Amino acid sequence: LDGRATVITDAGAVDVATASDGSYGPHMSDVLDNWTAFVTWARESVRPSDGTPFSRESVRAPSPEPRQVFAIGLNYAEHAEETGMSTAGQEPAVFTKFPACITGPYGDIILPRGGNTDWEVELVVIVGQRAWRVSADAAWEFVAGVSVGQDLSERRLQMAADPPQFSLAKSFPRFGPIGPWLVTPDELPDRDDLHLSCRINGELVQEGSTRNLIYSVPDIIRRLSSVVPLNPGDVIFTGTPGGVGMARSPQRWLQEGDELTSEVRGVGQLCHRFTYA
Ligand code: ZN
């Protein structure tokens, strides 16, 4: 909240640095760098009835300055089909959203003029400890928690390159909202079966479940960490289900004034409004 690591309880917000006498925090990066010890402290020291009310304007990204942001393209069969692209490869298509695009769960996002801005609701995974060559069986142990993400994409810039480019077209300012908070996997009834949905002005445009991921969360972590050491706070966008605007007939893009609501059931909602201002 406002740049300070906070535990969200049933009652509200507990400031980590204050409650721990400075042992943890004050920033999320401090907490993520010491995640295992922090979680043990929080379980022992913070009760559900602790905390004070907070305003939604204070809520920022749960990993505000990740060292690395990974994203998986075409990780649901339905989405691959609608884009006419193949999933026959032996490895997932991995790209980055440049970390400067990471932002919080609420507020306004500026549409690039002359562009076609599309929506992609995704489950986001936030790494909780250094991960290097980890097995799929062990992979969830390296996860701090999950969040909702929007992989906002400007399709004109994406498709103007040949072959199409992903990273730049998906990295305009605030094109990587995540949140509203980090939910530890033990809080989820089934961490491998999470329901996602996306609405524009209340109209359902995307729906899916992470049980239909072509490459599961543990498999993604195994494959990424076989090449790149993962750091605490690193963010992984796991892919989007069907229903994006580019694949519609006629195609549909986000318009000025549109309100986009992105949800993972049991995790939370992002809510953004789009503007040219
Ligand atoms: Zn995506």
JSON list of N, CA, C and O in Angstrom, two decimals, residues 74 85 93 95 154-169 246:
[
{"chain": "A", "resi": 74, "resn": "LEU", "atom": "N", "xyz": [0.30, -18.13, -26.33]},
{"chain": "A", "resi": 74, "resn": "LEU", "atom": "CA", "xyz": [-0.44, -19.29, -26.84]},
{"chain": "A", "resi": 74, "resn": "LEU", "atom": "C", "xyz": [-0.41, -20.48, -25.89]},
{"chain": "A", "resi": 74, "resn": "LEU", "atom": "O", "xyz": [-0.01, -21.58, -26.26]},
{"chain": "A", "resi": 85, "resn": "MET", "atom": "N", "xyz": [-2.68, -19.58, -34.92]},
{"chain": "A", "resi": 85, "resn": "MET", "atom": "CA", "xyz": [-1.28, -19.94, -34.75]},
{"chain": "A", "resi": 85, "resn": "MET", "atom": "C", "xyz": [-1.17, -21.36, -34.18]},
{"chain": "A", "resi": 85, "resn": "MET", "atom": "O", "xyz": [-2.07, -21.86, -33.55]},
{"chain": "A", "resi": 93, "resn": "ALA", "atom": "N", "xyz": [6.21, -20.55, -26.35]},
{"chain": "A", "resi": 93, "resn": "ALA", "atom": "CA", "xyz": [6.75, -19.28, -26.85]},
{"chain": "A", "resi": 93, "resn": "ALA", "atom": "C", "xyz": [6.86, -18.32, -25.67]},
{"chain": "A", "resi": 93, "resn": "ALA", "atom": "O", "xyz": [5.86, -17.98, -25.04]},
{"chain": "A", "resi": 95, "resn": "PHE", "atom": "N", "xyz": [8.21, -14.63, -24.10]},
{"chain": "A", "resi": 95, "resn": "PHE", "atom": "CA", "xyz": [8.66, -13.27, -24.39]},
{"chain": "A", "resi": 95, "resn": "PHE", "atom": "C", "xyz": [8.68, -12.49, -23.08]},
{"chain": "A", "resi": 95, "resn": "PHE", "atom": "O", "xyz": [8.37, -13.04, -22.03]},
{"chain": "A", "resi": 154, "resn": "GLU", "atom": "N", "xyz": [-0.81, -3.95, -27.83]},
{"chain": "A", "resi": 154, "resn": "GLU", "atom": "CA", "xyz": [-1.14, -3.03, -28.92]},
{"chain": "A", "resi": 154, "resn": "GLU", "atom": "C", "xyz": [-0.88, -3.79, -30.23]},
{"chain": "A", "resi": 154, "resn": "GLU", "atom": "O", "xyz": [0.26, -4.00, -30.64]},
{"chain": "A", "resi": 155, "resn": "ARG", "atom": "N", "xyz": [-1.98, -4.23, -30.88]},
{"chain": "A", "resi": 155, "resn": "ARG", "atom": "CA", "xyz": [-1.84, -5.19, -31.98]},
{"chain": "A", "resi": 155, "resn": "ARG", "atom": "C", "xyz": [-1.27, -4.60, -33.26]},
{"chain": "A", "resi": 155, "resn": "ARG", "atom": "O", "xyz": [-0.71, -5.34, -34.07]},
{"chain": "A", "resi": 156, "resn": "ARG", "atom": "N", "xyz": [-1.42, -3.29, -33.48]},
{"chain": "A", "resi": 156, "resn": "ARG", "atom": "CA", "xyz": [-0.90, -2.73, -34.72]},
{"chain": "A", "resi": 156, "resn": "ARG", "atom": "C", "xyz": [0.63, -2.83, -34.72]},
{"chain": "A", "resi": 156, "resn": "ARG", "atom": "O", "xyz": [1.24, -3.31, -35.66]},
{"chain": "A", "resi": 157, "resn": "LEU", "atom": "N", "xyz": [1.24, -2.39, -33.61]},
{"chain": "A", "resi": 157, "resn": "LEU", "atom": "CA", "xyz": [2.70, -2.49, -33.50]},
{"chain": "A", "resi": 157, "resn": "LEU", "atom": "C", "xyz": [3.14, -3.96, -33.47]},
{"chain": "A", "resi": 157, "resn": "LEU", "atom": "O", "xyz": [4.18, -4.32, -34.03]},
{"chain": "A", "resi": 158, "resn": "GLN", "atom": "N", "xyz": [2.34, -4.81, -32.85]},
{"chain": "A", "resi": 158, "resn": "GLN", "atom": "CA", "xyz": [2.68, -6.23, -32.77]},
{"chain": "A", "resi": 158, "resn": "GLN", "atom": "C", "xyz": [2.73, -6.84, -34.18]},
{"chain": "A", "resi": 158, "resn": "GLN", "atom": "O", "xyz": [3.66, -7.58, -34.51]},
{"chain": "A", "resi": 159, "resn": "MET", "atom": "N", "xyz": [1.74, -6.52, -34.99]},
{"chain": "A", "resi": 159, "resn": "MET", "atom": "CA", "xyz": [1.60, -7.17, -36.30]},
{"chain": "A", "resi": 159, "resn": "MET", "atom": "C", "xyz": [2.36, -6.44, -37.41]},
{"chain": "A", "resi": 159, "resn": "MET", "atom": "O", "xyz": [2.53, -6.97, -38.50]},
{"chain": "A", "resi": 160, "resn": "ALA", "atom": "N", "xyz": [2.82, -5.20, -37.13]},
{"chain": "A", "resi": 160, "resn": "ALA", "atom": "CA", "xyz": [3.55, -4.45, -38.16]},
{"chain": "A", "resi": 160, "resn": "ALA", "atom": "C", "xyz": [4.95, -5.02, -38.37]},
{"chain": "A", "resi": 160, "resn": "ALA", "atom": "O", "xyz": [5.58, -4.78, -39.40]},
{"chain": "A", "resi": 161, "resn": "ALA", "atom": "N", "xyz": [5.46, -5.77, -37.40]},
{"chain": "A", "resi": 161, "resn": "ALA", "atom": "CA", "xyz": [6.76, -6.43, -37.59]},
{"chain": "A", "resi": 161, "resn": "ALA", "atom": "C", "xyz": [6.53, -7.79, -38.25]},
{"chain": "A", "resi": 161, "resn": "ALA", "atom": "O", "xyz": [5.46, -8.38, -38.12]},
{"chain": "A", "resi": 162, "resn": "ASP", "atom": "N", "xyz": [7.53, -8.28, -38.95]},
{"chain": "A", "resi": 162, "resn": "ASP", "atom": "CA", "xyz": [7.41, -9.57, -39.63]},
{"chain": "A", "resi": 162, "resn": "ASP", "atom": "C", "xyz": [8.67, -10.39, -39.35]},
{"chain": "A", "resi": 162, "resn": "ASP", "atom": "O", "xyz": [9.73, -10.06, -39.87]},
{"chain": "A", "resi": 163, "resn": "PRO", "atom": "N", "xyz": [8.61, -11.46, -38.55]},
{"chain": "A", "resi": 163, "resn": "PRO", "atom": "CA", "xyz": [7.40, -11.98, -37.89]},
{"chain": "A", "resi": 163, "resn": "PRO", "atom": "C", "xyz": [6.91, -11.05, -36.79]},
{"chain": "A", "resi": 163, "resn": "PRO", "atom": "O", "xyz": [7.66, -10.17, -36.35]},
{"chain": "A", "resi": 164, "resn": "PRO", "atom": "N", "xyz": [5.65, -11.23, -36.32]},
{"chain": "A", "resi": 164, "resn": "PRO", "atom": "CA", "xyz": [5.09, -10.34, -35.31]},
{"chain": "A", "resi": 164, "resn": "PRO", "atom": "C", "xyz": [5.98, -10.25, -34.07]},
{"chain": "A", "resi": 164, "resn": "PRO", "atom": "O", "xyz": [6.64, -11.21, -33.70]},
{"chain": "A", "resi": 165, "resn": "GLN", "atom": "N", "xyz": [6.01, -9.07, -33.43]},
{"chain": "A", "resi": 165, "resn": "GLN", "atom": "CA", "xyz": [6.79, -8.90, -32.20]},
{"chain": "A", "resi": 165, "resn": "GLN", "atom": "C", "xyz": [5.84, -8.77, -31.02]},
{"chain": "A", "resi": 165, "resn": "GLN", "atom": "O", "xyz": [4.77, -8.18, -31.13]},
{"chain": "A", "resi": 166, "resn": "PHE", "atom": "N", "xyz": [6.25, -9.34, -29.91]},
{"chain": "A", "resi": 166, "resn": "PHE", "atom": "CA", "xyz": [5.39, -9.35, -28.73]},
{"chain": "A", "resi": 166, "resn": "PHE", "atom": "C", "xyz": [5.83, -8.32, -27.70]},
{"chain": "A", "resi": 166, "resn": "PHE", "atom": "O", "xyz": [5.03, -7.53, -27.21]},
{"chain": "A", "resi": 167, "resn": "SER", "atom": "N", "xyz": [7.13, -8.33, -27.33]},
{"chain": "A", "resi": 167, "resn": "SER", "atom": "CA", "xyz": [7.56, -7.62, -26.13]},
{"chain": "A", "resi": 167, "resn": "SER", "atom": "C", "xyz": [7.29, -6.12, -26.19]},
{"chain": "A", "resi": 167, "resn": "SER", "atom": "O", "xyz": [6.72, -5.55, -25.26]},
{"chain": "A", "resi": 168, "resn": "LEU", "atom": "N", "xyz": [7.68, -5.47, -27.29]},
{"chain": "A", "resi": 168, "resn": "LEU", "atom": "CA", "xyz": [7.54, -4.02, -27.36]},
{"chain": "A", "resi": 168, "resn": "LEU", "atom": "C", "xyz": [6.07, -3.61, -27.41]},
{"chain": "A", "resi": 168, "resn": "LEU", "atom": "O", "xyz": [5.65, -2.66, -26.74]},
{"chain": "A", "resi": 169, "resn": "ALA", "atom": "N", "xyz": [5.28, -4.36, -28.16]},
{"chain": "A", "resi": 169, "resn": "ALA", "atom": "CA", "xyz": [3.87, -4.02, -28.34]},
{"chain": "A", "resi": 169, "resn": "ALA", "atom": "C", "xyz": [3.05, -4.24, -27.08]},
{"chain": "A", "resi": 169, "resn": "ALA", "atom": "O", "xyz": [1.91, -3.79, -26.98]},
{"chain": "A", "resi": 246, "resn": "MET", "atom": "N", "xyz": [-8.65, -9.18, -30.98]},
{"chain": "A", "resi": 246, "resn": "MET", "atom": "CA", "xyz": [-8.03, -9.37, -32.30]},
{"chain": "A", "resi": 246, "resn": "MET", "atom": "C", "xyz": [-8.70, -10.50, -33.07]},
{"chain": "A", "resi": 246, "resn": "MET", "atom": "O", "xyz": [-8.77, -10.47, -34.30]}
]
